[in-house]
Structures are given as C-alpha cells and as structure tokens.
mmCIF file of C-alpha atoms in Angstrom:
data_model
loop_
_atom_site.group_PDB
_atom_site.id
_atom_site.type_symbol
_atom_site.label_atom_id
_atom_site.label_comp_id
_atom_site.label_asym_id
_atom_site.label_seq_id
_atom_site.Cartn_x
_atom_site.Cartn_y
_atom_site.Cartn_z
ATOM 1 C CA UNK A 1 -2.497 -1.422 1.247
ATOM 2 C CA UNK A 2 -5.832 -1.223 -1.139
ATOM 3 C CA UNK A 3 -3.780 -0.881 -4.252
ATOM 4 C CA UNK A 4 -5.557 -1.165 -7.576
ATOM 5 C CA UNK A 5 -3.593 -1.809 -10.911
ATOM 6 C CA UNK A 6 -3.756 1.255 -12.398
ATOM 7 C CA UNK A 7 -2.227 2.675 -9.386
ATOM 8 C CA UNK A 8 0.616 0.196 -9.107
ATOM 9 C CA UNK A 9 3.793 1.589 -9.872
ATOM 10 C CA UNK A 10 5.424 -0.132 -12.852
ATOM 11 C CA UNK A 11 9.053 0.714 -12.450
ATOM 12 C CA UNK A 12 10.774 -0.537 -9.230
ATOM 13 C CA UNK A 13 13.237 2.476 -9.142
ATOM 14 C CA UNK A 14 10.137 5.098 -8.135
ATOM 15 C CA UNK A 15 10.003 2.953 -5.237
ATOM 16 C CA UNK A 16 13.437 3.145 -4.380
ATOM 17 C CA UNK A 17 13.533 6.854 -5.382
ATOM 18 C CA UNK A 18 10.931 7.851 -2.658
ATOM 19 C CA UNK A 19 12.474 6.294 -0.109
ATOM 20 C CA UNK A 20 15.522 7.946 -0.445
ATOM 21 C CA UNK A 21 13.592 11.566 -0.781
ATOM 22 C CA UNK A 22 10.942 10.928 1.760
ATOM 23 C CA UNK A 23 13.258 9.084 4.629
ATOM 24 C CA UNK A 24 10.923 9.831 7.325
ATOM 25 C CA UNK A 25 9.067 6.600 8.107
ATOM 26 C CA UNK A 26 6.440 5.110 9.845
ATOM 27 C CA UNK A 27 7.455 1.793 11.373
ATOM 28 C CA UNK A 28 4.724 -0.296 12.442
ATOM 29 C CA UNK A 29 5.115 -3.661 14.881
ATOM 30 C CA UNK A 30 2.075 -5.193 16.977
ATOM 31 C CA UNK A 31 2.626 -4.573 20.683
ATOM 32 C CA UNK A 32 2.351 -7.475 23.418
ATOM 33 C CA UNK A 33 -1.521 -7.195 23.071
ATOM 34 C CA UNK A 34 -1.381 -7.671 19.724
ATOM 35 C CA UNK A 35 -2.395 -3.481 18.768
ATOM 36 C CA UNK A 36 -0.353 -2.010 15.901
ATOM 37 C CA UNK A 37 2.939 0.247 17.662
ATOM 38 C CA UNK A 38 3.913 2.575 15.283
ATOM 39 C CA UNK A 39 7.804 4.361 15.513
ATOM 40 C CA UNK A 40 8.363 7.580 13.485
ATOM 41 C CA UNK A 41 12.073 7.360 12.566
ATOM 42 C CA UNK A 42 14.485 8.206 9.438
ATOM 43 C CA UNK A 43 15.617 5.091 7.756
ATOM 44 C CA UNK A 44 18.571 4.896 5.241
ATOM 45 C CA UNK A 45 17.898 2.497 2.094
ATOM 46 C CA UNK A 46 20.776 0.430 1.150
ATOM 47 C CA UNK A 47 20.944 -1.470 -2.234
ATOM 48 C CA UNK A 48 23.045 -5.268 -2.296
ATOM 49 C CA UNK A 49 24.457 -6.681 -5.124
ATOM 50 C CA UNK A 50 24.073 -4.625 -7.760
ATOM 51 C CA UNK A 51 21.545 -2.479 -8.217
ATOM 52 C CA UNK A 52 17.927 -3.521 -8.146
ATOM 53 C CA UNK A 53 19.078 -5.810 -5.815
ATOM 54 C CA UNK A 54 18.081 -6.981 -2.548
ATOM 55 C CA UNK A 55 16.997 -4.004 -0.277
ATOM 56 C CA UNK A 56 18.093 -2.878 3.325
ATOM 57 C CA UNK A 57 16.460 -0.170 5.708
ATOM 58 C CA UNK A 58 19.278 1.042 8.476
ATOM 59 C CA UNK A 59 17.888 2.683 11.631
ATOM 60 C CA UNK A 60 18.016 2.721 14.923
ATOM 61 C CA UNK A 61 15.767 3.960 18.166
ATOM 62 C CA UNK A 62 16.238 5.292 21.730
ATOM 63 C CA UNK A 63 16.625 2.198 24.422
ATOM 64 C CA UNK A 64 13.773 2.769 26.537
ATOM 65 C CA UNK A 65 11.205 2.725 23.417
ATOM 66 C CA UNK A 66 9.363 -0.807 23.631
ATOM 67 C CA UNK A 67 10.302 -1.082 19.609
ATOM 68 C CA UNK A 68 13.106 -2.626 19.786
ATOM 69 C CA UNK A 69 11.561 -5.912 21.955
ATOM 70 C CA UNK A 70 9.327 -6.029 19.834
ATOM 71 C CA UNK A 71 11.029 -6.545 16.896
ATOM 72 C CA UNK A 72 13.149 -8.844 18.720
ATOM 73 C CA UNK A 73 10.518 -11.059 19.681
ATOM 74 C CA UNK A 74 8.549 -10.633 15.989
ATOM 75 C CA UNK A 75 10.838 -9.412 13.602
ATOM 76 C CA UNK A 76 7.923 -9.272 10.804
ATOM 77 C CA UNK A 77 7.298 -5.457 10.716
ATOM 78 C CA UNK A 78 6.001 -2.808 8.016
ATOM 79 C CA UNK A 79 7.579 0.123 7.327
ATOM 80 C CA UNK A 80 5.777 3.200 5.200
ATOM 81 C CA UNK A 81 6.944 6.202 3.096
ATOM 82 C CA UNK A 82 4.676 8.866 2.250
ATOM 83 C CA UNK A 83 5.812 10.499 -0.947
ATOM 84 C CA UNK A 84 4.094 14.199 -1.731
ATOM 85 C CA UNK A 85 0.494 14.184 -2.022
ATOM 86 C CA UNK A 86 -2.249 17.335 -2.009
ATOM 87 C CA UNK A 87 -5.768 17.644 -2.811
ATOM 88 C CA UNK A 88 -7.461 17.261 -5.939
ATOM 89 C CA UNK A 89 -10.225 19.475 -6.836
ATOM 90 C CA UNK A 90 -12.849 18.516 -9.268
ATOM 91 C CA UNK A 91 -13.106 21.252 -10.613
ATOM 92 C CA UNK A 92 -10.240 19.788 -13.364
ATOM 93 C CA UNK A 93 -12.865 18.267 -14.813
ATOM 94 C CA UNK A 94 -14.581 19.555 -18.044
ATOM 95 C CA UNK A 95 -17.929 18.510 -16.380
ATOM 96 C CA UNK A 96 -19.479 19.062 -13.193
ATOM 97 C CA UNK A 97 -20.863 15.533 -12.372
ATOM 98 C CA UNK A 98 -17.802 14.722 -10.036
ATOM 99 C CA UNK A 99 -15.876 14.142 -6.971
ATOM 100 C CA UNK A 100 -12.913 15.655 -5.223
ATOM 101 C CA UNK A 101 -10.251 12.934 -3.837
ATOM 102 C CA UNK A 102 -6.690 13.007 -2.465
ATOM 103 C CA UNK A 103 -3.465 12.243 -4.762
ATOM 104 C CA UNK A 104 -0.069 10.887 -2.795
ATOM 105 C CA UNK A 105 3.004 8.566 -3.535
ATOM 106 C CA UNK A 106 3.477 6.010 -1.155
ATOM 107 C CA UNK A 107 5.717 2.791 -0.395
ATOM 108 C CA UNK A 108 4.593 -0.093 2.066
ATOM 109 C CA UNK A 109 7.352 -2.889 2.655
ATOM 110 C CA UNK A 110 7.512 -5.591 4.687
ATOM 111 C CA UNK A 111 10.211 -6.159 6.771
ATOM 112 C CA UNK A 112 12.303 -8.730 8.807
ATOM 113 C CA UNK A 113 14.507 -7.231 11.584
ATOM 114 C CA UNK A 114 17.949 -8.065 12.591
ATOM 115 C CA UNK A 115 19.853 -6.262 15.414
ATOM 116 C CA UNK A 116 22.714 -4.207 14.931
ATOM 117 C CA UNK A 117 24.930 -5.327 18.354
ATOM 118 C CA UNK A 118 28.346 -4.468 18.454
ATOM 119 C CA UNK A 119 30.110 -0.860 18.621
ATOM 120 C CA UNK A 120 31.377 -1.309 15.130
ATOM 121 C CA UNK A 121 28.738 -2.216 13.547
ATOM 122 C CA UNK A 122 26.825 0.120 15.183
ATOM 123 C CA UNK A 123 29.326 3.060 14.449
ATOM 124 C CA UNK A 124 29.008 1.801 10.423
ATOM 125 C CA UNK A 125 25.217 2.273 10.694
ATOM 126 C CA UNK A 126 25.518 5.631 12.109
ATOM 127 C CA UNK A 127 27.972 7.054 9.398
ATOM 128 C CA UNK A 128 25.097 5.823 6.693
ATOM 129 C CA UNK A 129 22.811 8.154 8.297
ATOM 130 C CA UNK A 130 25.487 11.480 8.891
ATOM 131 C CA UNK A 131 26.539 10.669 5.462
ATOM 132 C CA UNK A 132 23.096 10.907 4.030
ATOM 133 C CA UNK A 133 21.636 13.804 6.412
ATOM 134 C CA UNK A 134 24.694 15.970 7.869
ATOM 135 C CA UNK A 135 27.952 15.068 6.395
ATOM 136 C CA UNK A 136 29.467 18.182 7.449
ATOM 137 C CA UNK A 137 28.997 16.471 11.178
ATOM 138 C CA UNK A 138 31.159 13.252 10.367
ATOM 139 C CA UNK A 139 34.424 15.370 11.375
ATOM 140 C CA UNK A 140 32.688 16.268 14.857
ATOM 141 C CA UNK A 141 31.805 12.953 15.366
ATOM 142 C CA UNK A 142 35.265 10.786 14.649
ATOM 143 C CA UNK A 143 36.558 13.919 17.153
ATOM 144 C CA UNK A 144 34.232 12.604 20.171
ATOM 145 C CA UNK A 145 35.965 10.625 22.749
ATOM 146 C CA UNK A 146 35.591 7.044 22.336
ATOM 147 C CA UNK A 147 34.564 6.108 25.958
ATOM 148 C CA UNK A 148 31.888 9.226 25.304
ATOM 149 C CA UNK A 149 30.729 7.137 21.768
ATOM 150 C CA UNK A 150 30.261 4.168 23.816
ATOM 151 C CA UNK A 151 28.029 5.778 26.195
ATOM 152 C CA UNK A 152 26.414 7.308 23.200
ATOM 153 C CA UNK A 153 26.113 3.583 21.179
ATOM 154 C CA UNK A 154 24.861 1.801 24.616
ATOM 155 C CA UNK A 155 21.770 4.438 24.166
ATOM 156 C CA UNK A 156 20.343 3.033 20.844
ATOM 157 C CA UNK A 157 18.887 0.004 19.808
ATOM 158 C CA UNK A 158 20.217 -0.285 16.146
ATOM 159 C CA UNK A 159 18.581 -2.568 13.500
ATOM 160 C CA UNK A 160 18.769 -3.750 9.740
ATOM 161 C CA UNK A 161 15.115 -4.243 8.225
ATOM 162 C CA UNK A 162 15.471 -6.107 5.170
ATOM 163 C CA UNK A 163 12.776 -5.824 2.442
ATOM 164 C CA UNK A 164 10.472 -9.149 1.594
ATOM 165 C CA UNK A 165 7.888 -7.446 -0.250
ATOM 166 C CA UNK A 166 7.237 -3.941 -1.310
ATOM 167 C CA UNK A 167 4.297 -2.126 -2.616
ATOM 168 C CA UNK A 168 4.551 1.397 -4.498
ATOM 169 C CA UNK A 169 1.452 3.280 -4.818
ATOM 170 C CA UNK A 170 1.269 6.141 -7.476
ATOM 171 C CA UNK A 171 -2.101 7.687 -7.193
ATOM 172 C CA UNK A 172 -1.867 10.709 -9.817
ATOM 173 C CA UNK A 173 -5.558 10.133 -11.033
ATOM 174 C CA UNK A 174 -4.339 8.435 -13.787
ATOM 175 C CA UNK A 175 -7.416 6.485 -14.571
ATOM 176 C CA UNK A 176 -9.094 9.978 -15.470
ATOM 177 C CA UNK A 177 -7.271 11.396 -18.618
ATOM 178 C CA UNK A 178 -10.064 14.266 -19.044
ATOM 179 C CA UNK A 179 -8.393 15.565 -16.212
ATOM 180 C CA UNK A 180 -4.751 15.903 -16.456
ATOM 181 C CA UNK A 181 -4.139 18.905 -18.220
ATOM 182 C CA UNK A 182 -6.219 21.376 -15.559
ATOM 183 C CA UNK A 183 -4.771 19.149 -12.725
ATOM 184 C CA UNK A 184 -1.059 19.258 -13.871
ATOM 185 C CA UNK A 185 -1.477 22.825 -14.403
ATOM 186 C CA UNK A 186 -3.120 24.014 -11.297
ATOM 187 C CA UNK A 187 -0.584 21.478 -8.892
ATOM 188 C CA UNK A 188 2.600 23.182 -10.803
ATOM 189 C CA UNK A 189 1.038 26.595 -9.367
ATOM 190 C CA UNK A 190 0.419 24.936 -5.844
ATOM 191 C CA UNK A 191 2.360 24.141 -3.091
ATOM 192 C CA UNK A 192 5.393 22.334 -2.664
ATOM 193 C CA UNK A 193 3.605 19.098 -2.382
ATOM 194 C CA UNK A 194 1.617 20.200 -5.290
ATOM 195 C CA UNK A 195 4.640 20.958 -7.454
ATOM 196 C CA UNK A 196 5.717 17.615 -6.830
ATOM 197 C CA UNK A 197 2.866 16.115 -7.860
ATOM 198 C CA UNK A 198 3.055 18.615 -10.416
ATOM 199 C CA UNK A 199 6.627 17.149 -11.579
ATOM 200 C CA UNK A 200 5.492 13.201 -11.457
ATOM 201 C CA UNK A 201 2.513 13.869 -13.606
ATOM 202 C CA UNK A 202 5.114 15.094 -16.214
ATOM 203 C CA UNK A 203 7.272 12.152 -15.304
ATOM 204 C CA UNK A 204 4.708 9.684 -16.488
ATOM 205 C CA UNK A 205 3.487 11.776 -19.170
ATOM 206 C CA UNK A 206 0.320 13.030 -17.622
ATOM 207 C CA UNK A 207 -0.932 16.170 -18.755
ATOM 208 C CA UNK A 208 1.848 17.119 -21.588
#
C-alpha cells in the first residue's frame, strides 16, 4: 500500500495489536485469470518463539469457495486489517485554506499458505478460533459426536498463512500538528470509530 514515512507505524506491536482487535480480514489471491479474489474471513494471529517473533494467521473457508485452490496452486497471498478510521473535517484547522481527508489504521501482510490436512490438526485450528471468539462454545463442541466432527472438518478447507512482510499504516494526520487538539477533541465526542481514533491520537501523544 502507498505508505509514506510519517505514516509508517514505528512500533511492531500496533501491528500485532490490530490484528488481534480487528480479526475480520480481507484475504486477497489472483484467480485463474489472473483478477484479484478477495475472501472475507476471521483470522487468528499466532506469535512463535517468543514474542515479536515469527507471525502466523489461522483460518479456514467453506469447500466449495475457489480460495482454497488457489492458494494451493499460488500460495503468495495478502491479507488486510482495517483498524478504526472516520472522517476528518477541516474544520480542525485554525485556518480555512484546507482540505477534508479520511483517517484509518490499517495492516497489509504478505502471506505464504500452507494447508491444514488432517482431523487433528484441523480440530487444533478450530479451538484457536472458539478460544478467541466463543469460549463458552468449547464445552458444546468436545460434546459433538466425533463421526458428526468429521463430517463437520471434511467441510472446510483449513490453512496457516505465515507472515513475510507486513506493513502498518497509522494515518492520524500526524504530519499536521495545528490540528490535533480540535481533531482529538471532536473524534473523542464521535462515534465509536471516532473514539478510537480518539484513543490512538492520545496513544502517540497527539493532541495532549
């Protein structure tokens, strides 16, 4: 993505951080014609090693969707986060000579793809994603028959995406310091989305 340095997020960890709040992704592969295929799909972040280590995206997607071939036959794929993000007005400006634009978090990485085959493995990548979205589910789900879980399983193409470069995009108008005090304060009285911005602006000392 068109990332200029003074959006580039310095710390790795914000990178890490919105993936894990903003799960939802956009998984894009290039089809057998060579046009992007995008997959909307939650993906849980793992961490090897210790921490800042090497990074792994779990997920998995219904059998008939042309995804998984694809990644079979070109593993290379991108996978996007969008963080919160809202309008900026430019009317946070102490003069009038000025533009609005659009403020987000974001995280691009690419990927290579490796399938997830067997039951067990399959069954480990599964309990990742109850544990992270609906523990209170596990129980039900060590309860279901086990010839019922394989029917389940044979459903799903499962996958590991792990991370060979990553791009984190902070775009908080921080190139504009005239600005920061009217736009933190009108974002904390905002929206959600707002707030959040709201709350990263404070993070990186924007507007205090």
């Amino acid at each position: 993505m068109y990332l200029p340095p003074q959006f580039a997020a310095k710390d790795a960890a914000v990178a890490r951080e919105l993936m894990r709040a903003h799960p939802f992704a956009s998984l894009v592969s290039t089809d057998d014609a060579g046009v992007p295929f995008v997959t909307h799909l939650p993906l849980h972040l793992v961490e090897e090693g210790e921490p800042g280590g090497s990074l792994v995206l779990l997920g998995h997607v219904a059998k008939p969707n042309p995804h998984a071939k694809f990644l079979l036959e070109r593993p290379t794929a991108l996978v996007t986060f969008m963080g919160p993000h809202a309008y900026m007005t430019p009317r946070v400006y102490p003069d009038l000579a000025r533009v609005p634009t659009w403020n987000y978090l974001a995280v691009h990485c690419t990927v290579q793809a490796r399938p997830v085959d067997s039951f067990e493995d399959k069954d480990r990548l599964l309990k990742h994603l109850i544990h992270e979205h609906d523990p209170a589910y596990a129980e039900q789900w060590r309860g279901l028959d086990e010839a019922f879980q394989h029917k389940l399983m044979s459903g799903i193409a499962a996958f590991e995406l792990h991370v060979t470069n990553l791009q984190c995009k902070v775009k908080l108008n921080q190139h504009r310091p005239e600005s920061h005090l009217a736009l933190s304060a009108a974002y904390a009285l905002g929206t959600p989305d707002e707030k959040a911005l709201a709350g990263w602006m404070r993070r990186l000392g924007l507007g205090t």
